[in-house]
XYZ file of C-alpha atoms in Angstrom:
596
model
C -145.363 -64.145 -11.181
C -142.375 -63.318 -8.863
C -141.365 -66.875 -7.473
C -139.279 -67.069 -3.940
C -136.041 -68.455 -6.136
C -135.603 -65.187 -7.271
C -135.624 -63.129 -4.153
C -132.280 -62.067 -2.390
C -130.730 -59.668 -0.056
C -131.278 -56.815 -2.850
C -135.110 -56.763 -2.786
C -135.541 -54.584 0.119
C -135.845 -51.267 0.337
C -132.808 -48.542 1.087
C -132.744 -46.897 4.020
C -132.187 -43.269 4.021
C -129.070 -43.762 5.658
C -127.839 -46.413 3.073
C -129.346 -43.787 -0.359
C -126.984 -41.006 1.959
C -123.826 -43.344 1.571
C -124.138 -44.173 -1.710
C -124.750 -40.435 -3.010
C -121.703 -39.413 -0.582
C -119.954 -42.065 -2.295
C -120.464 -41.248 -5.549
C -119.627 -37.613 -4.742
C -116.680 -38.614 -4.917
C -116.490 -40.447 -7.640
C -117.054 -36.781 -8.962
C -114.767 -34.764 -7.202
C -112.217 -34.823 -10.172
C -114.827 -32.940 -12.655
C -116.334 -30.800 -10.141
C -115.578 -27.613 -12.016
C -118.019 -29.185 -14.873
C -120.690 -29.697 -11.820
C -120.128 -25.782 -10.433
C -120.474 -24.567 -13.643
C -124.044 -25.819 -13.750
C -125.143 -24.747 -10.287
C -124.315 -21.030 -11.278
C -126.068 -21.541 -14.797
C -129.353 -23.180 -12.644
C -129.586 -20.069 -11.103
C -129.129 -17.908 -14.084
C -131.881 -19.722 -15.322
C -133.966 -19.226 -12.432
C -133.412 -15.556 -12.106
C -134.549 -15.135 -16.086
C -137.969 -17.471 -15.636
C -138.440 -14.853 -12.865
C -138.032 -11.979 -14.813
C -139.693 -12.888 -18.149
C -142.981 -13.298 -16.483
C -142.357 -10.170 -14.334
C -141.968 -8.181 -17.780
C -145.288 -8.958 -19.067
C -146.615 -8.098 -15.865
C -145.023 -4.703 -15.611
C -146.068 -4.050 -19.678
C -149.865 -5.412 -18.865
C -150.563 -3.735 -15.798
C -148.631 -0.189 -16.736
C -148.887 0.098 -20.503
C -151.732 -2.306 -21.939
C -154.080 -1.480 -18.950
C -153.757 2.011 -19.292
C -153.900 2.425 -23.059
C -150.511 3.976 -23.020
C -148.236 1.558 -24.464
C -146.777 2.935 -28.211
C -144.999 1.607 -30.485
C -141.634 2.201 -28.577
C -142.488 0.393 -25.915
C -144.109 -2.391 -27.524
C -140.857 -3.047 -29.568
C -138.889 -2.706 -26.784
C -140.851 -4.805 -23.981
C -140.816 -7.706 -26.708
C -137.372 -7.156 -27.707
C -136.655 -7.206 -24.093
C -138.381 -10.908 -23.954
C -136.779 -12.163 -27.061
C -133.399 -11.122 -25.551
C -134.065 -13.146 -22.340
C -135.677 -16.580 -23.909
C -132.367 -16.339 -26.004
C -130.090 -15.824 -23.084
C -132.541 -18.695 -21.488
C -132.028 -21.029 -24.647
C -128.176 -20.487 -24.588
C -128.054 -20.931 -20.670
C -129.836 -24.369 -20.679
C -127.510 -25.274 -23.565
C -124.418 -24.839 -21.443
C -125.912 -25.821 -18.128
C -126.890 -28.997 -19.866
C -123.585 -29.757 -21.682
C -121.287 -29.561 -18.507
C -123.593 -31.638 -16.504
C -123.906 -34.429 -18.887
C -120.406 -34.074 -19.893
C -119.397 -34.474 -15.887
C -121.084 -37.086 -15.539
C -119.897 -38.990 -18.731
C -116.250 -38.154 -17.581
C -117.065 -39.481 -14.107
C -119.207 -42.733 -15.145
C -115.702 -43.603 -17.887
C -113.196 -42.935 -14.913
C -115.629 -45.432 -12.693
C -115.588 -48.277 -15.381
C -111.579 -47.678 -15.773
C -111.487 -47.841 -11.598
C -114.106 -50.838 -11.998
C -111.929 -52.922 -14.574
C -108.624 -52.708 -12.851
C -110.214 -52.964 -9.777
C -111.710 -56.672 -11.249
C -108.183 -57.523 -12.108
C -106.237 -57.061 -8.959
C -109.116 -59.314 -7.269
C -108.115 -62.856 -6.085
C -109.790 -66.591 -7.788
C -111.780 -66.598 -5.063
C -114.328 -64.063 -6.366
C -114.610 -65.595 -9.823
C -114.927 -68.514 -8.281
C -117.964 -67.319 -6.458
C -119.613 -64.482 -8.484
C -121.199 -65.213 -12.061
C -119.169 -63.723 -14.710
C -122.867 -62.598 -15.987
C -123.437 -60.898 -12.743
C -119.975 -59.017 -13.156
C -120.594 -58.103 -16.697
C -124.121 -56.396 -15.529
C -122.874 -54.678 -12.901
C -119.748 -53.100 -15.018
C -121.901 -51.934 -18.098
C -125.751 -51.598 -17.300
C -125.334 -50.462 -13.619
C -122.739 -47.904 -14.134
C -124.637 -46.602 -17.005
C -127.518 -46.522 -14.933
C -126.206 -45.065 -11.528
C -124.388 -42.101 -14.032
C -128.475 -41.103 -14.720
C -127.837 -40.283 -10.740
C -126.322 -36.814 -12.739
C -129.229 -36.245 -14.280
C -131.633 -36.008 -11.529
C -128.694 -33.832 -9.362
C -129.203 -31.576 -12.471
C -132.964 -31.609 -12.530
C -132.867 -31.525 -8.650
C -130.823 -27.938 -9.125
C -132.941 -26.513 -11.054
C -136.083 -27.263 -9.272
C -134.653 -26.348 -6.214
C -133.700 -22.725 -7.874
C -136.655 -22.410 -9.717
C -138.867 -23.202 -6.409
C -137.303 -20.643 -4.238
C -136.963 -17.705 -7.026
C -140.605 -18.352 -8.110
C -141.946 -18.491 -4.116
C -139.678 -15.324 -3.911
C -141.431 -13.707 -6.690
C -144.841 -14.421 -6.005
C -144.115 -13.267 -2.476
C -142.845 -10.346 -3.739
C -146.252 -9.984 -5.365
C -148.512 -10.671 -3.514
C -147.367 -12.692 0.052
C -150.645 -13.795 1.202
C -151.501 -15.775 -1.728
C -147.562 -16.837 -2.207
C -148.026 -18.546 1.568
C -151.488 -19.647 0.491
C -149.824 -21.844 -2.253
C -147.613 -23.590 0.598
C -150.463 -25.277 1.600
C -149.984 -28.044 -0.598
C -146.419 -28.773 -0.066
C -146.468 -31.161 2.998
C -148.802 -33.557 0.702
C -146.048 -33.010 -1.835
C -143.360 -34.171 -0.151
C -145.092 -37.074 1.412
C -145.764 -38.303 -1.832
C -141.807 -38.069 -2.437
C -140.834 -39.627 0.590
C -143.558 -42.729 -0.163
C -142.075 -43.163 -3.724
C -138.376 -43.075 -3.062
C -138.992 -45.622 0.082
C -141.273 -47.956 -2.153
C -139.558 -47.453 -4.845
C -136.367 -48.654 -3.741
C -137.515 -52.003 -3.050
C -139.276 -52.683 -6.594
C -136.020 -50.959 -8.196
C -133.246 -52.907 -6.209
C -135.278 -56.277 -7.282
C -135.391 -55.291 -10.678
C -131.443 -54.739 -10.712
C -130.808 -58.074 -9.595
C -133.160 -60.284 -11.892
C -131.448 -57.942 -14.807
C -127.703 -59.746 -13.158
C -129.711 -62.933 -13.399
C -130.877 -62.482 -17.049
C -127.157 -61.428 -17.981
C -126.096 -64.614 -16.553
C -128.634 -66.977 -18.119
C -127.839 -65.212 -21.368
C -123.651 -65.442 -20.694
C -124.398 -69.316 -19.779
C -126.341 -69.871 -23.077
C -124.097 -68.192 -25.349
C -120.474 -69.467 -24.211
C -122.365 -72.844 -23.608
C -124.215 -73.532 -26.683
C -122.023 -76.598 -28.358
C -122.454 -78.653 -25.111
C -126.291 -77.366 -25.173
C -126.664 -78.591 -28.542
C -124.849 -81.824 -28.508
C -126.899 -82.884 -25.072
C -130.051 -81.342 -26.121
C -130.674 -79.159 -23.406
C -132.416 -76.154 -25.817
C -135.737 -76.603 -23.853
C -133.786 -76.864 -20.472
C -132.355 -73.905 -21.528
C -135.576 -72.003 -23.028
C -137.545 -72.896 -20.200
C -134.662 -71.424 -17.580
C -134.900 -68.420 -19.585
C -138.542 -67.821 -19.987
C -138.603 -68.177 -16.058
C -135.870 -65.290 -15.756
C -137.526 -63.431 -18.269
C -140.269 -63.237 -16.456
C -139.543 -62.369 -13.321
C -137.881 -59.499 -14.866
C -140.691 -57.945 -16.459
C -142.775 -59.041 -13.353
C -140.572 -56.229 -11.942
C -140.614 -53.904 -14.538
C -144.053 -53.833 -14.561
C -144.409 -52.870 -10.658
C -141.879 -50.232 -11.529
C -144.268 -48.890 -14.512
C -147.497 -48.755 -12.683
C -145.719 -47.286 -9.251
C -144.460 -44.310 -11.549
C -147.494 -43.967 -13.189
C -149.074 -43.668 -10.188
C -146.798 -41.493 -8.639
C -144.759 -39.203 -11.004
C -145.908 -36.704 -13.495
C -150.018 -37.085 -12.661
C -149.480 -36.434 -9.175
C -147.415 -33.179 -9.585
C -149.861 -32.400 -12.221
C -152.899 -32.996 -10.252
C -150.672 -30.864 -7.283
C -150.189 -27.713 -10.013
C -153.905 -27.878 -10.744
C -154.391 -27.095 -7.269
C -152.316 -24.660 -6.922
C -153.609 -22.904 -9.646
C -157.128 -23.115 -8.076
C -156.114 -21.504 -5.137
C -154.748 -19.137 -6.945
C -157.431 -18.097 -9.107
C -159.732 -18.497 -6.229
C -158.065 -15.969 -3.878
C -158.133 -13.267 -6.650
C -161.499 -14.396 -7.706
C -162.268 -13.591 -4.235
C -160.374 -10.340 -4.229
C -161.808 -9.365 -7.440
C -165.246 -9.346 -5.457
C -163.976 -5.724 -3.843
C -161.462 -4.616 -5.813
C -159.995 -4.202 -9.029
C -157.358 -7.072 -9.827
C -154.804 -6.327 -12.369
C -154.755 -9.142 -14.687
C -151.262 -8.822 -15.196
C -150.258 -9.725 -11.666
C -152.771 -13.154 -11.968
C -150.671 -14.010 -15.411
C -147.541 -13.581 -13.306
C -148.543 -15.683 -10.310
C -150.160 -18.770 -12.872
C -146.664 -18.401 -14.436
C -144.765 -18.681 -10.926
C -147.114 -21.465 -10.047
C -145.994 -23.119 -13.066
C -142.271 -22.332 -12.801
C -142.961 -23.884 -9.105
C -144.232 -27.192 -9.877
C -142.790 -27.844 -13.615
C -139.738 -28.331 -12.126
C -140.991 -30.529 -9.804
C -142.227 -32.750 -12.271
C -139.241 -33.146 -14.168
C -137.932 -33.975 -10.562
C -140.423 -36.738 -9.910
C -139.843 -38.340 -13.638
C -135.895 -37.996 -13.014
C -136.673 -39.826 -9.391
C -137.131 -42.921 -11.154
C -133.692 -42.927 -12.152
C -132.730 -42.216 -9.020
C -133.721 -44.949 -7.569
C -132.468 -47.037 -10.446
C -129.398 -45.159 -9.829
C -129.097 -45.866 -5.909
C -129.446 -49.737 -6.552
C -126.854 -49.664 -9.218
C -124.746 -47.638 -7.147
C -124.530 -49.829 -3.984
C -124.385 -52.766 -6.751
C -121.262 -51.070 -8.354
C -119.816 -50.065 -4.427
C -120.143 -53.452 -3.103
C -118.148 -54.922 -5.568
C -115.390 -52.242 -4.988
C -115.685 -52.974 -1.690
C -114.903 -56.268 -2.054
C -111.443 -57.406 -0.310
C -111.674 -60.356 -1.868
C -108.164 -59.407 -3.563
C -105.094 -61.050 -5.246
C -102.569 -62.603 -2.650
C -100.314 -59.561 -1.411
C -96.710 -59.387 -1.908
C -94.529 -57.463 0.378
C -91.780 -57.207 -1.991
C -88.024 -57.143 -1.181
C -85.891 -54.554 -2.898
C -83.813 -55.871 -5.444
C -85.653 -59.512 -5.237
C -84.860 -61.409 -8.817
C -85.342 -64.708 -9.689
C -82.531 -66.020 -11.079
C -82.094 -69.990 -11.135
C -85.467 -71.054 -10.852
C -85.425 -73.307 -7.947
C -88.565 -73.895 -6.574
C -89.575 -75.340 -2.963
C -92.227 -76.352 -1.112
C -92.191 -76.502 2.866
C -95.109 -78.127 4.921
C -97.476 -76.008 2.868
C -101.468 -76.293 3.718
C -103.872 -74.901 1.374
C -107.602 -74.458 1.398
C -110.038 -73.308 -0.460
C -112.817 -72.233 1.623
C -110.479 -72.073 5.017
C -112.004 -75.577 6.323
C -111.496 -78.136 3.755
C -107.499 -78.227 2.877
C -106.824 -79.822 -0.398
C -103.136 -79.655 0.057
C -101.646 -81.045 3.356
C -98.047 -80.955 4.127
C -96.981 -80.850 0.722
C -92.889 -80.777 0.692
C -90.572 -81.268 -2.254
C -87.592 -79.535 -4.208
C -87.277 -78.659 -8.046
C -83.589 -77.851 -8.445
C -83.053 -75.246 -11.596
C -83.526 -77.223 -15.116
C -84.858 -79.800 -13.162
C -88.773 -81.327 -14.385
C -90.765 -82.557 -11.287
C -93.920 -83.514 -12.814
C -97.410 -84.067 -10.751
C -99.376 -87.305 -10.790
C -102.842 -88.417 -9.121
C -106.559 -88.858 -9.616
C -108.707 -86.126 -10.145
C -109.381 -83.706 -7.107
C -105.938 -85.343 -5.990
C -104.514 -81.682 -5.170
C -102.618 -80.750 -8.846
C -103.784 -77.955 -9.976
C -104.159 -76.262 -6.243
C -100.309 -76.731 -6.138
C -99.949 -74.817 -9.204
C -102.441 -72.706 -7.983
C -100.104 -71.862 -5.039
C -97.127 -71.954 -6.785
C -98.344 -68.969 -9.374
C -99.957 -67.073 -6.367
C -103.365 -67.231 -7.693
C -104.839 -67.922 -4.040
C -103.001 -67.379 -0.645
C -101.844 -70.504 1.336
C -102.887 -70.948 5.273
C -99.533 -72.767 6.408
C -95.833 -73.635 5.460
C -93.878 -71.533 3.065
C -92.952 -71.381 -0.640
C -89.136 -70.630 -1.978
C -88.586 -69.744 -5.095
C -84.349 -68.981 -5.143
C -84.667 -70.077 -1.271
C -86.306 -66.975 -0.582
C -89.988 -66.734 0.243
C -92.398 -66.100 -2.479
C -94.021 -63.337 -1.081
C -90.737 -61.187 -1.310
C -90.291 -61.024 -4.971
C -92.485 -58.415 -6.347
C -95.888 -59.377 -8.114
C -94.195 -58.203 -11.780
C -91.109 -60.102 -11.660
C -93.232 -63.857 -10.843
C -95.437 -63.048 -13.979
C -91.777 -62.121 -15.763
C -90.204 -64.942 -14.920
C -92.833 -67.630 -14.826
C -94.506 -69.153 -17.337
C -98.025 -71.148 -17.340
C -99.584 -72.641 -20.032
C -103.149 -74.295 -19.040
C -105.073 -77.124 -20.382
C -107.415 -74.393 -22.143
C -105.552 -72.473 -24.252
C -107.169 -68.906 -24.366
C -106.422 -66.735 -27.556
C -108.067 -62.657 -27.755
C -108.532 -61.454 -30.258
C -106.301 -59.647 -32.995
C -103.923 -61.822 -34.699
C -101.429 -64.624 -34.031
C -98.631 -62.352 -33.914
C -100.584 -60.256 -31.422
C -101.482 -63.474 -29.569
C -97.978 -64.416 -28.932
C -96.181 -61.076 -27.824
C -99.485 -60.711 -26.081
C -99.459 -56.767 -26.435
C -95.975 -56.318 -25.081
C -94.726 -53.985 -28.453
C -90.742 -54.692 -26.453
C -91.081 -57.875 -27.646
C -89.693 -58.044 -31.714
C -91.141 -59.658 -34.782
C -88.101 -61.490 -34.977
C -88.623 -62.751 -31.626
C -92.307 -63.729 -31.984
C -91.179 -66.180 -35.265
C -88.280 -67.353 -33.086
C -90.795 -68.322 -30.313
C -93.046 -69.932 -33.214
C -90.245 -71.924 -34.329
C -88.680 -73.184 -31.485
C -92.064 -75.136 -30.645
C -92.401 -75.630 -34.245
C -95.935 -73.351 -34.304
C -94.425 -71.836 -37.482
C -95.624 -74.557 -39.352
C -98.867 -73.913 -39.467
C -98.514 -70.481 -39.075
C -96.308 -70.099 -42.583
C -99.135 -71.627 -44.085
C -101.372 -69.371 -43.352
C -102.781 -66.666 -46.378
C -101.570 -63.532 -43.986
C -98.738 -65.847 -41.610
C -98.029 -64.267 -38.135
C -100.639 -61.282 -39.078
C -103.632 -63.614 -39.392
C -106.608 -62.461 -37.069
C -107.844 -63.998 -34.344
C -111.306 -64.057 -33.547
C -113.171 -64.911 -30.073
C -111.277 -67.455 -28.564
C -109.593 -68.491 -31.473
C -112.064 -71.105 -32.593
C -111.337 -71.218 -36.242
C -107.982 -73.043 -35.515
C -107.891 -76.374 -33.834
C -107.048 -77.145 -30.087
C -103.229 -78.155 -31.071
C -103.018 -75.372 -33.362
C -103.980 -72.947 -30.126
C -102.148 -74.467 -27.712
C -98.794 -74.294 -29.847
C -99.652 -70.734 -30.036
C -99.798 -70.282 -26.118
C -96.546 -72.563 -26.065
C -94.940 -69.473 -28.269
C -96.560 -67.452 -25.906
C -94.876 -68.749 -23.067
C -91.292 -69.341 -24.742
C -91.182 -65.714 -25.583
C -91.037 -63.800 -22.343
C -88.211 -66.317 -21.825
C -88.952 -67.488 -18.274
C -86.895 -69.013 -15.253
C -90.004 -71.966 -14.475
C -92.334 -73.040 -16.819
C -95.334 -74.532 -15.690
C -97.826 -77.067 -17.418
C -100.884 -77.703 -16.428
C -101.991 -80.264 -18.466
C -100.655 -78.764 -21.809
C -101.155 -81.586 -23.790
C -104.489 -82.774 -22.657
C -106.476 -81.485 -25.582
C -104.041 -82.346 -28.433
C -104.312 -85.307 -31.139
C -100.935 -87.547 -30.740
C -99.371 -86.479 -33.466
C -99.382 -82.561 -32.626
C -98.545 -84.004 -29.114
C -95.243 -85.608 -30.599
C -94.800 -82.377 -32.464
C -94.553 -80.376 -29.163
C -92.978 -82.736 -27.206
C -89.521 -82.467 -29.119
C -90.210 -78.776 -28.679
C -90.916 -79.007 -25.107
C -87.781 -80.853 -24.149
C -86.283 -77.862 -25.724
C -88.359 -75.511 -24.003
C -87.413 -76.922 -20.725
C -83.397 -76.629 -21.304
C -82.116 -74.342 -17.998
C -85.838 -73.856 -17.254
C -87.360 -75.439 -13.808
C -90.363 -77.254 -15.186
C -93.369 -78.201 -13.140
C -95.787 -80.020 -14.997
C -99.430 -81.689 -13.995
C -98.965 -84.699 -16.102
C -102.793 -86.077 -17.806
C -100.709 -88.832 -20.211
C -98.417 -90.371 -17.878
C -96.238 -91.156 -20.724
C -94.840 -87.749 -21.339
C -93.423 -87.346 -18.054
C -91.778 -90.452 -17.573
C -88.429 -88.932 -18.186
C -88.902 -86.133 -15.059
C -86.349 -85.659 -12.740
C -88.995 -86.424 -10.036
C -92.320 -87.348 -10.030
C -94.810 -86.753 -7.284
C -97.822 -88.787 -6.807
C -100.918 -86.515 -5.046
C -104.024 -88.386 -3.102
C -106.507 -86.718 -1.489
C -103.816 -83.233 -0.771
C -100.670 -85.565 0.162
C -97.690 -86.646 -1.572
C -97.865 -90.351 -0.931
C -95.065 -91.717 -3.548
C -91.793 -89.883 -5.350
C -88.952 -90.583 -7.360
C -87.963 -91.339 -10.947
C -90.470 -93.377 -12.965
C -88.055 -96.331 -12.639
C -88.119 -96.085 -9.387
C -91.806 -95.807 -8.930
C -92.494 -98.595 -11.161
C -90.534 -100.637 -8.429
C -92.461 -99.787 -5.574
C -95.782 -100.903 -7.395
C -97.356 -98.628 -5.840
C -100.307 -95.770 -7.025
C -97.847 -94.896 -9.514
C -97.679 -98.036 -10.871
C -101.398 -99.021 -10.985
C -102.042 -95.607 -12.517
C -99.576 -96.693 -15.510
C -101.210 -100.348 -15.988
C -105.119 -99.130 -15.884
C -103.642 -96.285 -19.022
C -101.560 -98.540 -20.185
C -105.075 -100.915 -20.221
C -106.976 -98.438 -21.584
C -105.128 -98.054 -24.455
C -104.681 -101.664 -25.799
């Protein structure tokens, strides 16, 4: 039962207008292969001229040979040598024709999924933040699989196109009263392709999205499942599931009975027809005069050749429609300008000393609710400023800023006293270094992990890197050391064994401000007294900005700011912070609480 829940923006029909965009759109998507695509119009209509001529040689040998009595042995030999030479040019033709259509489109549907990916990369937070990484992962893989079978019914479309004019051709050629005769039935034809691909549409473009809505219940379930376990929530989840699950096939079954309906039997029922009037005419005919049998062989043939196609056509419109959903699917996400703060780089812009500075800066999420208001302070180079407050208290939205993962409404940011947005998007990621609550590890191996991919970076450096946060004491241990793999996420090692990998991580590329966002959060005390000696190292000549969850490790900062609600409300040392008894204060007494 299709429920109202499930219903969006994408279960309506597409307007002719709107199926004309996407196909222009994803003409050029093709444009690069086109020579694969020109290749198979001209073999179409080789194809095309040799269904009109086999059927036209068995006429010609009927009527003038077999009629007549006069056909030898000669001519028998040759007439059917004659065929076997054309169904093998015919077998070789739709070999070729085939190949470089598919293969255009497979080189055309990879170059969209490379555009796709990058294209998901140089978007901003804001459109994770907002779109289901289920939804993304649909549209990426089964819609661009499914928009390339858009190929497949261009190729079918060629050939029926082709095949109907050289076969009308023909039988005109023939005979031209019974060739118009047969035109009868084509207005009914194409009203019956203009009702499909409008209704169609509609049943197709709902499909596509409860599909995106399976993908993310599955996504959800699968990343999810500890929590789901430990709370019990494997009905919840079941019963969520079930209720996507059906809605899907609800859909899938309105697809399946409309192209029952209206595919294959209807062109069939169409060629019967056809082939009625046909043999009706020249039953007719055959009343007064003689009718050479040869010429009704050719015209059932050209009937055949006429609607065959057509019914390939119909089948392949299925796709079609799949393939305009997924298309405007796959478009609106390139469309999307919901992109990565722009930098309008300076030439020669480097940071060099790491001094970091916030003016007056106003930040906002969603443009009307600012979590940062008039946030102002200095880190000097190799100073620490660390960042205090409650939760939703406006931390991690100034690192946020300060890394350029979301573009700030007012004030400005310095880095070197020179605005942020002059230093080129390469040289931040160069010289700035984040590592997050959660550490994230991909997979290959540790040594993999911490050069992340860049081969400039040395063996010798990666074990440096491991040893100066002391990671290398795990690692050493280890059956295969720095070359031991990783697998998803890097759950077979513990969270302080990960996050003293993403500390290497960070130490390695060497950068001018190190930022930590949390770092320690998830580590036992004793790995967090590990990396603390090897974060005091870390932070030698290095501007450190750090969101500080254990108020203990950052009570040696140069400056510490205190966030509530978006504002900086205390700063100073921790000495001098424990004087003012203010937030800062009661903060340190209700851990300090906690603990005994």
């Amino acid at each position: 039962m299709a429920s109202k829940p499930y219903e969006s923006a994408w279960a309506h029909s597409m307007s002719t207008k709107e199926q004309l965009r996407v196909v222009g759109r994803l003409l050029k998507f093709a444009a690069p292969y086109k020579w694969f695509f020109i290749v198979s119009i001209l073999l179409s209509a080789l194809i095309s001229a040799v269904n009109v001529f086999l059927p036209w040689l068995l006429q010609v040998y009927m009527d003038r040979y077999l009629r007549h009595g006069s056909a030898t042995m000669a001519i028998m030999w040759l007439f059917a040598g004659l065929y076997l030479l054309g169904m093998v040019i015919k077998a070789i033709t739709q070999f070729w024709q085939n190949y470089t259509s598919t293969m255009g489109a497979e080189y055309m549907l990879e170059s969209v999924r490379r555009k796709m990916f990058a294209d998901l990369h140089g978007k901003g937070m804001r459109y994770f933040d907002q779109t289901p990484g289920g939804s993304i992962l649909s549209r990426l893989m089964n819609d661009t699989m499914t928009f390339s079978n858009f190929w497949a019914l261009l190729n079918t479309l060629l050939l029926a196109v082709f095949a109907v004019i050289s076969s009308f051709i023909a039988m005109a050629v023939t005979d031209w009263s019974v060739a118009l005769a047969t035109l009868v039935l084509v207005p009914f034809l194409l009203f019956i392709i203009w009702y499909y691909q409008r209704f169609s549409s509609k049943v197709y473009r709902r499909m596509r999205e409860r599909l995106s809505q399976l993908n993310t219940k599955l996504s959800e379930a699968i990343t999810g499942i500890s929590v789901i376990q430990e709370f019990r929530q494997e009905k919840r989840m079941s019963t969520g599931f079930k209720k996507t699950n059906r809605a899907y096939y609800e859909t899938r079954r309105a697809m399946i009975r409309t192209n029952s309906l209206l595919l294959s039997p209807m062109i069939n029922l169409f060629y019967a027809l056809g082939t009625v009037i046909i043999l009706g005419l020249f039953g007719m005919r055959g009343m007064h005069q003689v009718v050479a049998a040869g010429v009704i062989y050719a015209f059932i043939t050209y009937i055949n050749n006429f609607y065959s196609p057509m019914s390939q056509m119909m089948d392949s419109l299925s796709d079609f429609q799949n393939g305009m959903v997924a298309g405007s699917r796959v478009l609106r996400i390139l469309d999307d300008r919901t992109l990565a703060p722009a930098q309008h780089p300076v030439i020669d812009a480097k940071i060099t000393r790491g001094k970091v500075e916030f003016r007056h800066v106003t930040f906002a999420y969603d443009q009307d609710h600012p979590v940062l208001k008039d946030v102002s302070f200095v880190a000097e180079p190799g100073q620490t400023v660390a960042l205090v407050g409650e939760t939703g208290s406006g931390k991690t939205s100034t690192i946020n800023v300060l890394m350029r993962f979301y573009e700030f409404q007012g004030g400005q940011v310095l880095i070197d006293d020179r605005d942020i947005r002059d230093y080129p998007a390469a040289e931040l990621r160069a010289k700035m270094g984040l590592v997050l609550q959660e550490p994230q590890l991909f997979y290959g191996d540790i040594q993999s992990n911490i050069r992340m991919f860049d081969d400039t970076i040395t063996d010798e450096q990666v074990a440096q890197a491991a040893h100066f946060v002391q990671a290398d004491d795990f690692i050493d241990r280890l059956p295969q050391g720095y070359a031991t793999p990783v697998l998803e996420r890097g759950t077979e090692y513990s969270a302080g064994q990960r996050q003293l990998i993403t500390f290497a991580r960070t130490v390695v590329t060497d950068p001018k401000i190190l930022i930590l966002d949390e770092a320690t959060a998830n580590v036992d005390t004793q790995t967090e007294t590990m990396i603390q000696s090897g974060l005091s190292r870390i932070q030698e000549n290095r501007t450190t900005v750090a969101i500080a969850h254990r108020l203990s490790t950052i009570q040696n900062a140069d400056l510490i700011l205190v966030l509530h609600q978006g504002q900086i409300v205390e700063r100073g040392t921790n000495d001098e912070l424990m004087q003012q008894r203010g937030y800062y204060y009661d903060m340190i007494q209700l851990q300090n609480s906690a603990h005994d």
